[in-house]
Every structure is written in structure tokens, then in C-alpha cells.
Short mmCIF file of C-alpha atoms in Angstrom, two decimals:
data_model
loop_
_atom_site.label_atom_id
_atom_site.label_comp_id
_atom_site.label_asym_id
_atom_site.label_seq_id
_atom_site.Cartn_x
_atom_site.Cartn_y
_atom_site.Cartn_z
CA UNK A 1 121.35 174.03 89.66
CA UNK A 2 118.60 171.80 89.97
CA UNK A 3 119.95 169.46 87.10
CA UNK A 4 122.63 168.69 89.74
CA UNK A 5 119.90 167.58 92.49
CA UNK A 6 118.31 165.28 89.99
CA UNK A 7 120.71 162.23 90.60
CA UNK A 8 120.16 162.57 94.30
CA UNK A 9 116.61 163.11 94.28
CA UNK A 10 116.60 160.00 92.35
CA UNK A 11 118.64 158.12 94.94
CA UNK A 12 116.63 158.78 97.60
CA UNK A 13 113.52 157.44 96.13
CA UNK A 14 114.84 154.71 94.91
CA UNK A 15 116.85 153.79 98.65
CA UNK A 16 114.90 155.90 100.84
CA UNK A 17 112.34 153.36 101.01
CA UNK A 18 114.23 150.33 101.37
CA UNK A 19 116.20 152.10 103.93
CA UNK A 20 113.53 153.33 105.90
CA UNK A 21 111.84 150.02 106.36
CA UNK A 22 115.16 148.23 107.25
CA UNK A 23 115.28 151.04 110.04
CA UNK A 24 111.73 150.40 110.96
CA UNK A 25 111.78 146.76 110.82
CA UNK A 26 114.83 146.81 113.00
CA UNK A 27 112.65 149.14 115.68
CA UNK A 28 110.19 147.04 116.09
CA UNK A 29 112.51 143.88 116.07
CA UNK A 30 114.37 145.56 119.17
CA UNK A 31 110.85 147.25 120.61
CA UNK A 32 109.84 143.09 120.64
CA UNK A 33 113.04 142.06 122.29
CA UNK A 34 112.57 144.70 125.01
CA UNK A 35 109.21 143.46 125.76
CA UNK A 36 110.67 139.89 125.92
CA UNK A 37 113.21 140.59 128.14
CA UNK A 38 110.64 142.99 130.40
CA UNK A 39 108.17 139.94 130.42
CA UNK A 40 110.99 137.76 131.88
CA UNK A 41 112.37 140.59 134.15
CA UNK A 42 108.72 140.64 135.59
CA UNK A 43 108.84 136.25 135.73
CA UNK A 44 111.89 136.01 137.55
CA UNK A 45 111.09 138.77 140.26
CA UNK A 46 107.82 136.81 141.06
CA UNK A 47 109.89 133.83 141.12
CA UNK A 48 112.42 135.01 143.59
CA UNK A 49 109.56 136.53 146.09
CA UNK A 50 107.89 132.98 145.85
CA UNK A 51 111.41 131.79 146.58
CA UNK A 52 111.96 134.30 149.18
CA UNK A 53 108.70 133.12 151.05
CA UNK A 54 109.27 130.00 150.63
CA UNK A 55 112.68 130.33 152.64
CA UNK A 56 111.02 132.42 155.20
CA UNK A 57 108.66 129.36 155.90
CA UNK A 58 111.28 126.85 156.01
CA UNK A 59 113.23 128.79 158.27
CA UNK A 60 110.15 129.21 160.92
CA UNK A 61 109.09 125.68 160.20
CA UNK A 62 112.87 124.95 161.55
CA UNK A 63 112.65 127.41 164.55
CA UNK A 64 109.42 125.30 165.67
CA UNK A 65 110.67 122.12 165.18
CA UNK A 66 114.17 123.55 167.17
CA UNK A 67 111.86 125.27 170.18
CA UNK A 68 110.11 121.89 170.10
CA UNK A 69 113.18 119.32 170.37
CA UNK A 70 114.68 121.28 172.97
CA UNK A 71 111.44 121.37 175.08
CA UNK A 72 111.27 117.80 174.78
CA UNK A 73 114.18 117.19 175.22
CA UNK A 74 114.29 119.25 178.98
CA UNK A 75 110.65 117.26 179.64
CA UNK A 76 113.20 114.13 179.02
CA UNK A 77 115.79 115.28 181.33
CA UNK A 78 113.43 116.35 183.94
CA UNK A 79 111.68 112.57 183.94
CA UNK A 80 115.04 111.20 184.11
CA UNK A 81 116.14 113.21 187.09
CA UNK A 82 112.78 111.91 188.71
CA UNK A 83 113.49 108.55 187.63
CA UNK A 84 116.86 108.55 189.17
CA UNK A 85 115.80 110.35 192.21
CA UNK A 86 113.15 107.60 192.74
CA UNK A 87 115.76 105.11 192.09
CA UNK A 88 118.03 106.37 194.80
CA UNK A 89 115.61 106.72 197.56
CA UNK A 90 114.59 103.13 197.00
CA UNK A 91 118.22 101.97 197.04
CA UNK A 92 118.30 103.68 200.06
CA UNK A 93 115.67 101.79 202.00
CA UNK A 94 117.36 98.63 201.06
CA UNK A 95 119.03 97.16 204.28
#
């Protein structure tokens, strides 16, 4: 009985070895992949916040410069409207 566990005994410590560090090697192979790819995970999030603030700037930067125009641009309208009001009283006096 245990002649016939001889040749596999013998197997196994011969390719158990080689086996097992294949296995392992390939572990820690994918263990350093996974870490690679959480690293980058991690990069690209802070990238899209500092993206995502960035945009949120930009678009109150825009609402400013919008609120401004338009308030300059009724300051413009009002002067003209003086302008022309002036204009017409003058012509008015004019025999």
C-alpha cells in the first residue's frame, strides 16, 4: 500500500515547489496590479473634483461677467434715453 504512494509522494516534492511559487509569484503579480490600478482609481477621482471645481468657477466667473454686461448695458440705455430726451427738448426750443 504505501509502495503505491511512493511515485506520488515523489511528484509532489519534486512539482509542489515549483508549483507553489508559480501560484505565489502570480499573487503577488496580481496583488501589485491591484494596487496600481487603486493608486490610479484614487488619481483620477482627485482629478475630476479639481475638474469639477474648476467648472464650478468658470461657470460663476460667467454669471458675473453676464450680471455685469447686462447692468451696463441698462446704465447704457438709460444715458441714451437721457441723451435723446435732452436732444429733443433742445430741438424743441429751436424756432
Amino acid at each position: 500500500m504505501f509502495e503505491d504512494l511512493v511515485p506520488l509522494v515523489a511528484v509532489v516534492l519534486i512539482f509542489g515547489p515549483v508549483l507553489f511559487n508559480s501560484w505565489a509569484r502570480h499573487r503577488r503579480e496580481m496583488a501589485q496590479i491591484q494596487a496600481a490600478n487603486v493608486k490610479a482609481n484614487e488619481t483620477d477621482r482627485a482629478e475630476i473634483e479639481r475638474l469639477r471645481r474648476e467648472l464650478a468657477e468658470l461657470r460663476q466667473t460667467s454669471t458675473e461677467f453676464d450680471l455685469s454686461l447686462q447692468d451696463n448695458m441698462e446704465q447704457l440705455r438709460q444715458r441714451l434715453e437721457h441723451l435723446e430726451g435732452q436732444r429733443a427738448s433742445v430741438e424743441n426750443r429751436l424756432p
